[in-house]
């Protein structure tokens, strides 16, 4: 699908969908929004469209009965517009054989191209004969600002950087780029750490596990603390297609941790992109950007290192979003069973875990969650939240006393920025697997955000959003440097007296990125007065010619 | 004085000495006349008759045993001890008297003397299950659970149908596991303890206690459904034990039945209003309740818990967190400082102080607290790693030594001792383990980390 550029710098996308009954021009009131959310519990609905979408394959973890520790954390996926047609495609990493194991022939990395209606075709030759090592996670970023998003695959063994050739194929440039980090890598994130206009790369390591030092415990794999923690790696983009390891100089990995989730966002409104890392069984890290390549780890001091009880939790996935509409980014973290998922309200850079008073703690305590994403289920403007649940041990007993690692996912709807109420019934009954990653995008271009959930050694699930919805505006940002993934950009939408804030987040969730397109549900409002865009360059621009119920392509003025 | 001197002489039993120490201590305490006994005239008459029979024929063991039976019935321990001493001398070839003496000492929690008595009993009568059982029970009382388990296993080998022994073994296994901070890792021991106690339950005399133990085990196993069942029944049998209500509530919470857990706590607090652990648990329930007043209610509950027991570090920590959430930074600071003094090896209070100081604008203090917390957390991580590795490499002496030394540093004497003893089993005379044991000194109090 092509977008024609207009000289006004706002380009209206071609995804025209009229919202039913959207004639009210009055700004939405907060109390109206609350009422609409309460109604939306029964209005929220998702269909399992996996089979119809052509995503009907098993994402293997290399199973052969060895119960390797690594099998607990596999199966990510990342959203990428691989061919710049405006439709959200999906990349799935794949494992390789470990030790004496053999893997099924269909266990291969997969890039699925979306036809715009959530029908996907496997791009068989996208990677040629190239294979990754044991792929766990992937992240999407246009590291060379050529306008095409590239893919970095975090793996056990050696990681892989795939450069998007712009013609539907990718080339392994890992060695030439110098991003050969290895070990047991569970994720990565692209962000402009030094504000020089290109994306740098941060790589997560979980621990010092390897096939050789694998230890067996009764009932299967041992816990993560059996293995030593590991240090993450930061690569600075040299601007010429190569990278340099700047881990030490940047102070972005001061401690060895067991990192699983990561997100790059502006935590304190200073326009510089900070880095949040969710660490399993250890304090989370918040690396605040001090400008240039200087970072200071302030997780503990800013109150985001620990959960509601102040204790260390099994932190895994992370979601970033302004759930309370106060203009700053709040943080949700997924945790282990019998630990509440955390919701950190951002109070001007200080974080307070409000999972107790918002109802999130009580709702999530019984489940083990990995992936998580904020999304606006019904275009009310209030950010709801989705959790991908599934235990790590097949010996875990469910509440009926039977051993089973499979759990159902959870959907919590936002009640006016004050409480979250469970709307898991909106998800299909088939929604019970050992889930891991989750990413959000409007896959069928109907103006509602959909969800893709991955599962270990199981088929992914595509949940198409069929909820009753309000109006919406989507924004594709095109920065002056040509990047296809303007991570760090911020957009504030003014809708009457209401303002909604979104950032283009780097990373997030677990083991994969969501769409970089910003989505604003606007409820009953029929127009958006203006969009204030803070570009990654630091430039701030206001755009008033915004078309509702469309994707608006906004280009930075040079 | 003559009779006294007589008793002080070493007693020679078939060539083996029943030590003077045992006899002496018995004389000094258990042979004191037992006061406060109220006997019926029939009992008095029977005891007088039996005593006369013994005096008439001091070497008649059946007369002595008859008197023992009567004294046991009325609980006259002083006279009973005297009779056992006599019978040990008269029947050196039989284990009954020395076992009786050991049980009497055990009953009075005189573990060292009981240990002497049973050690000699097992040496002289190695096929007596009751001698081994007595020794096992004594070791259990001494909180030497690992040795208790081994000893009771011998008793069970000798008397496999004795379900009472299964119960003791199950209890010892459970207590052995309870000593460790990472008790959930001891899956095999917990499973065996559960099996033994379940086997013992139908015939158990202390049914409520057995149910309570099963509840605790299944709680650790996270078999919350079974835990709720056992603890509900335990509470019916032992309604006056607040610890059962606490465990039952945690089992409900673990099962996702938070409302029922809360009802148990609130109901127990009516009965036991001064039970700090229950106030603390109620605070935690408030904290995660999702109601707007949850944090305020939590703060009130935690406040009550620390008022009742100000020296429990974890209560101070939770109170501090609640104060922090309520933006009561002064109270939070005080609570975390108190917690850091009570638990100097825990990272938690320092972690929280870093947050509080930062919010108060004391940035350098916050950085310092953060640094201390990170250093301690680093040690905690290493400990966890050593614990996990030791589970899969139980004969790795290096790991056992690391764990023993670390537990000793943390003041966790019982698990420290277990590590050193295990090393000495694997490598007798190991110098560092021996030194570690010496440095540990006596274990005076229950070690439940």
Coordinates of N, CA, C and O in Angstrom, one line a residue, chain A residues 215-218 222-223 225-228 255 257-258 281 296-297 300-303 306-312 337-338 340 350-353 356-359 361-362 365-366 397 399-400 419, chain B residues 187-188 194 222-225 253-256 258 287-292 295 321 325 348 350-352 354-355 358-359 363 366-367 369-370 373-374 377-378 381 384-386 388-389 392-393:
Chain A
X215 N 22.7 -27.9 34.0 CA 22.5 -28.7 35.2 C 21.0 -29.2 35.3 O 20.1 -28.4 35.1
X216 N 20.9 -30.4 35.6 CA 19.5 -31.0 35.7 C 19.0 -31.0 37.2 O 19.8 -31.3 38.1
X217 N 17.8 -30.6 37.4 CA 17.2 -30.6 38.7 C 16.0 -31.6 38.7 O 15.5 -31.9 37.6
X218 N 15.6 -32.1 39.8 CA 14.4 -33.0 39.8 C 13.2 -32.3 39.1 O 12.9 -31.1 39.5
X222 N 16.8 -26.6 36.0 CA 17.0 -25.9 37.3 C 16.6 -24.4 37.1 O 16.4 -23.9 36.0
X223 N 16.5 -23.7 38.2 CA 16.1 -22.3 38.2 C 17.3 -21.4 37.8 O 18.4 -21.9 37.7
X225 N 18.9 -19.1 39.1 CA 19.9 -18.7 40.1 C 21.0 -19.8 40.2 O 22.0 -19.7 40.8
X226 N 20.7 -20.9 39.5 CA 21.7 -22.0 39.4 C 23.0 -21.5 38.6 O 24.1 -22.0 38.8
X227 N 22.7 -20.6 37.8 CA 23.8 -20.1 36.9 C 24.1 -18.6 37.2 O 23.2 -17.9 37.7
X228 N 25.3 -18.3 37.0 CA 25.7 -16.9 37.3 C 25.0 -15.9 36.5 O 24.7 -16.2 35.3
X255 N 26.2 -3.6 36.5 CA 26.1 -4.8 37.4 C 25.7 -6.0 36.5 O 25.1 -5.9 35.4
X257 N 23.4 -8.9 35.8 CA 22.0 -9.2 36.2 C 21.5 -10.4 35.3 O 22.2 -10.9 34.5
X258 N 20.2 -10.7 35.5 CA 19.5 -11.7 34.7 C 18.4 -10.9 33.9 O 17.3 -10.9 34.4
X281 N 14.7 -11.9 39.2 CA 15.3 -12.2 40.5 C 16.3 -11.1 41.0 O 17.3 -11.5 41.7
X296 N 23.3 7.2 34.1 CA 23.4 6.9 35.5 C 22.3 5.9 35.9 O 21.1 6.1 35.6
X297 N 22.6 4.8 36.6 CA 21.6 3.8 37.0 C 20.9 4.4 38.2 O 21.5 4.5 39.3
X300 N 17.0 2.0 41.7 CA 16.7 1.9 43.1 C 16.2 3.3 43.6 O 15.2 3.4 44.3
X301 N 16.9 4.3 43.3 CA 16.6 5.7 43.9 C 15.3 6.2 43.3 O 14.7 7.0 44.0
X302 N 15.0 5.8 42.1 CA 13.7 6.4 41.6 C 12.5 5.5 41.9 O 11.4 5.8 41.5
X303 N 12.7 4.4 42.6 CA 11.6 3.6 43.1 C 11.1 2.6 42.1 O 10.0 2.1 42.3
X306 N 12.1 -2.3 42.6 CA 11.4 -3.4 43.3 C 9.9 -3.2 43.2 O 9.4 -2.1 42.8
X307 N 9.1 -4.3 43.6 CA 7.7 -4.3 43.4 C 7.0 -3.7 44.6 O 7.6 -3.0 45.4
X308 N 5.7 -4.0 44.6 CA 4.8 -3.3 45.6 C 5.2 -3.6 47.0 O 5.0 -2.7 47.9
X309 N 5.8 -4.7 47.3 CA 6.2 -5.0 48.7 C 7.6 -4.5 48.9 O 8.1 -4.7 50.0
X310 N 8.2 -4.0 47.9 CA 9.6 -3.6 48.0 C 10.6 -4.7 47.8 O 11.8 -4.4 47.8
X311 N 10.1 -5.9 47.6 CA 11.0 -7.0 47.5 C 11.4 -7.3 46.0 O 10.7 -6.9 45.1
X312 N 12.5 -8.0 45.8 CA 12.9 -8.4 44.5 C 11.9 -9.3 43.9 O 11.4 -10.2 44.6
X337 N 4.4 -16.3 39.0 CA 3.2 -16.7 39.7 C 3.3 -16.4 41.2 O 4.4 -16.5 41.8
X338 N 2.2 -15.9 41.8 CA 2.2 -15.5 43.2 C 3.0 -14.2 43.5 O 3.2 -13.9 44.6
X340 N 2.6 -10.2 42.2 CA 1.8 -9.3 41.4 C 2.6 -8.6 40.3 O 3.7 -8.3 40.5
X350 N 9.9 10.1 39.5 CA 9.9 9.1 40.6 C 8.8 8.1 40.3 O 7.7 8.5 39.7
X351 N 9.0 6.8 40.6 CA 8.0 5.8 40.3 C 7.4 5.2 41.6 O 8.1 5.0 42.6
X352 N 6.1 5.1 41.6 CA 5.4 4.4 42.7 C 4.6 3.2 42.2 O 3.8 3.4 41.2
X353 N 4.8 2.1 42.8 CA 4.1 0.9 42.4 C 2.6 1.0 42.9 O 2.4 1.0 44.1
X356 N -1.4 -2.3 43.6 CA -2.4 -2.7 44.7 C -3.6 -1.9 44.5 O -4.7 -2.4 44.3
X357 N -3.5 -0.5 44.5 CA -4.7 0.3 44.5 C -5.4 0.3 43.1 O -6.6 0.6 43.0
X358 N -4.7 -0.1 42.1 CA -5.4 -0.1 40.8 C -6.0 -1.4 40.5 O -6.7 -1.6 39.4
X359 N -5.8 -2.4 41.3 CA -6.4 -3.7 41.1 C -5.6 -4.7 40.3 O -6.0 -5.8 40.1
X361 N -2.6 -5.9 41.0 CA -2.0 -6.9 41.8 C -2.9 -8.1 42.1 O -2.5 -9.2 41.9
X362 N -4.1 -7.8 42.5 CA -5.0 -8.8 42.8 C -5.4 -9.7 41.6 O -5.5 -10.9 41.7
X365 N -1.9 -11.8 40.4 CA -1.2 -12.6 41.3 C -1.1 -14.1 41.0 O -0.1 -14.8 41.1
X366 N -2.2 -14.7 40.5 CA -2.2 -16.1 40.3 C -1.5 -16.6 39.0 O -1.4 -17.8 38.8
X397 N 1.6 -27.0 39.4 CA 0.2 -27.4 39.6 C -0.7 -26.2 39.4 O -0.5 -25.1 40.0
X399 N -4.6 -24.5 39.7 CA -5.4 -24.4 40.9 C -6.3 -25.7 41.1 O -6.8 -25.9 42.2
X400 N -6.5 -26.5 40.0 CA -7.2 -27.7 40.2 C -6.3 -28.8 40.6 O -6.7 -30.0 40.7
X419 N -8.3 2.5 37.9 CA -8.3 1.1 38.2 C -8.3 0.3 36.9 O -8.6 0.8 35.8
Chain B
X187 N 12.8 -30.6 47.6 CA 11.5 -31.2 47.1 C 11.5 -32.7 47.6 O 10.4 -33.2 48.0
X188 N 12.6 -33.4 47.5 CA 12.6 -34.8 47.8 C 12.2 -35.0 49.3 O 11.4 -35.9 49.6
X194 N 6.0 -35.7 53.7 CA 4.5 -35.7 53.5 C 4.0 -37.1 53.5 O 2.9 -37.4 54.1
X222 N 3.6 -25.8 47.6 CA 2.7 -25.0 46.8 C 1.5 -25.8 46.3 O 0.9 -25.5 45.3
X223 N 1.2 -26.9 47.0 CA 0.0 -27.7 46.8 C -1.1 -27.0 47.6 O -1.4 -27.6 48.7
X224 N -1.5 -25.9 47.2 CA -2.4 -25.1 48.0 C -3.7 -25.7 48.4 O -4.3 -25.5 49.4
X225 N -4.2 -26.5 47.4 CA -5.5 -27.2 47.7 C -5.3 -28.2 48.9 O -6.2 -28.1 49.8
X253 N -4.5 -17.8 50.1 CA -4.0 -16.8 49.2 C -3.2 -17.4 48.1 O -3.4 -17.0 46.9
X254 N -2.4 -18.4 48.4 CA -1.7 -19.1 47.4 C -2.6 -19.8 46.4 O -2.2 -20.0 45.2
X255 N -3.8 -20.2 46.8 CA -4.7 -20.8 45.9 C -5.5 -19.8 45.1 O -6.4 -20.2 44.3
X256 N -5.2 -18.5 45.3 CA -6.0 -17.5 44.6 C -7.3 -17.1 45.3 O -8.1 -16.3 44.8
X258 N -8.3 -15.2 47.8 CA -7.8 -14.2 48.7 C -8.9 -13.7 49.7 O -8.6 -13.4 50.9
X287 N -2.6 -4.4 51.2 CA -1.7 -3.8 50.3 C -2.0 -4.2 48.9 O -1.8 -3.4 47.9
X288 N -2.5 -5.4 48.7 CA -2.7 -5.9 47.3 C -4.2 -6.0 47.0 O -4.6 -6.6 46.1
X289 N -5.0 -5.3 47.9 CA -6.5 -5.6 47.8 C -7.1 -4.9 46.5 O -8.1 -5.3 46.0
X290 N -6.5 -3.8 46.1 CA -7.0 -3.1 44.9 C -8.1 -2.1 45.3 O -8.6 -1.4 44.5
X291 N -8.4 -2.0 46.6 CA -9.4 -1.0 47.0 C -8.6 0.3 47.3 O -7.4 0.3 47.7
X292 N -9.3 1.5 47.1 CA -8.5 2.7 47.2 C -7.9 2.9 48.6 O -6.8 3.5 48.7
X295 N -3.8 0.9 50.8 CA -2.5 1.3 51.3 C -2.6 1.8 52.8 O -1.8 1.6 53.6
X321 N 7.6 0.3 53.9 CA 7.1 0.3 52.5 C 5.7 1.0 52.4 O 5.4 1.9 51.6
X325 N 4.7 4.4 50.5 CA 3.6 4.6 49.5 C 2.7 5.7 49.9 O 2.1 6.4 49.1
X348 N 17.4 -5.3 51.5 CA 16.1 -4.6 51.4 C 16.0 -3.2 52.1 O 15.6 -2.2 51.5
X350 N 18.2 -1.1 52.9 CA 19.1 -0.1 52.2 C 18.5 0.3 50.9 O 18.6 1.4 50.5
X351 N 17.9 -0.7 50.2 CA 17.3 -0.4 48.9 C 16.2 0.7 49.1 O 16.1 1.6 48.3
X352 N 15.4 0.4 50.1 CA 14.3 1.4 50.4 C 14.8 2.7 50.9 O 14.2 3.7 50.5
X354 N 17.4 4.1 49.9 CA 17.9 4.9 48.8 C 16.7 5.6 48.1 O 16.8 6.8 47.7
X355 N 15.5 5.0 48.1 CA 14.4 5.6 47.5 C 13.9 6.8 48.4 O 13.7 7.9 47.9
X358 N 16.4 9.7 48.3 CA 16.3 10.5 47.1 C 15.1 11.4 47.0 O 15.1 12.5 46.5
X359 N 14.0 10.9 47.5 CA 12.7 11.7 47.5 C 12.9 12.9 48.5 O 12.2 13.9 48.3
X363 N 20.5 13.3 48.1 CA 21.0 12.5 46.9 C 22.2 11.6 47.3 O 22.3 10.5 46.9
X366 N 21.3 8.8 49.4 CA 20.6 7.8 48.5 C 21.6 7.0 47.8 O 21.5 5.8 47.7
X367 N 22.6 7.6 47.2 CA 23.7 6.9 46.5 C 24.4 5.9 47.4 O 24.7 4.8 47.0
X369 N 23.3 4.6 50.2 CA 22.4 3.4 50.5 C 22.3 2.5 49.4 O 22.3 1.3 49.5
X370 N 22.2 3.0 48.2 CA 22.1 2.2 47.0 C 23.3 1.3 46.8 O 23.2 0.2 46.5
X373 N 23.3 -1.5 49.3 CA 22.3 -2.4 48.9 C 22.8 -3.3 47.8 O 22.6 -4.5 47.8
X374 N 23.4 -2.7 46.8 CA 23.9 -3.5 45.7 C 25.0 -4.5 46.1 O 25.0 -5.6 45.6
X377 N 23.1 -7.2 47.9 CA 22.3 -8.0 46.9 C 23.3 -8.9 46.1 O 22.9 -10.1 45.8
X378 N 24.5 -8.5 45.8 CA 25.4 -9.3 45.1 C 25.7 -10.5 45.9 O 25.7 -11.7 45.4
X381 N 22.8 -12.9 45.9 CA 22.7 -13.7 44.6 C 23.7 -14.8 44.6 O 23.4 -15.9 44.1
X384 N 22.4 -17.6 46.7 CA 21.3 -18.4 46.0 C 22.0 -19.4 45.0 O 21.5 -20.5 44.8
X385 N 23.0 -18.9 44.3 CA 23.6 -19.7 43.3 C 24.3 -20.9 44.0 O 24.2 -22.0 43.5
X386 N 25.0 -20.7 45.1 CA 25.6 -21.8 45.8 C 24.6 -22.7 46.3 O 24.8 -24.0 46.3
X388 N 21.6 -23.4 45.0 CA 21.1 -24.2 43.9 C 22.1 -25.2 43.4 O 21.7 -26.4 43.1
X389 N 23.3 -24.8 43.3 CA 24.4 -25.8 42.9 C 24.5 -26.9 43.9 O 24.7 -28.1 43.5
X392 N 22.2 -29.8 43.5 CA 22.5 -30.8 42.4 C 23.9 -31.4 42.5 O 24.2 -32.4 41.9
X393 N 24.7 -30.8 43.4 CA 26.0 -31.4 43.7 C 26.2 -31.6 45.2 O 27.0 -30.9 45.8

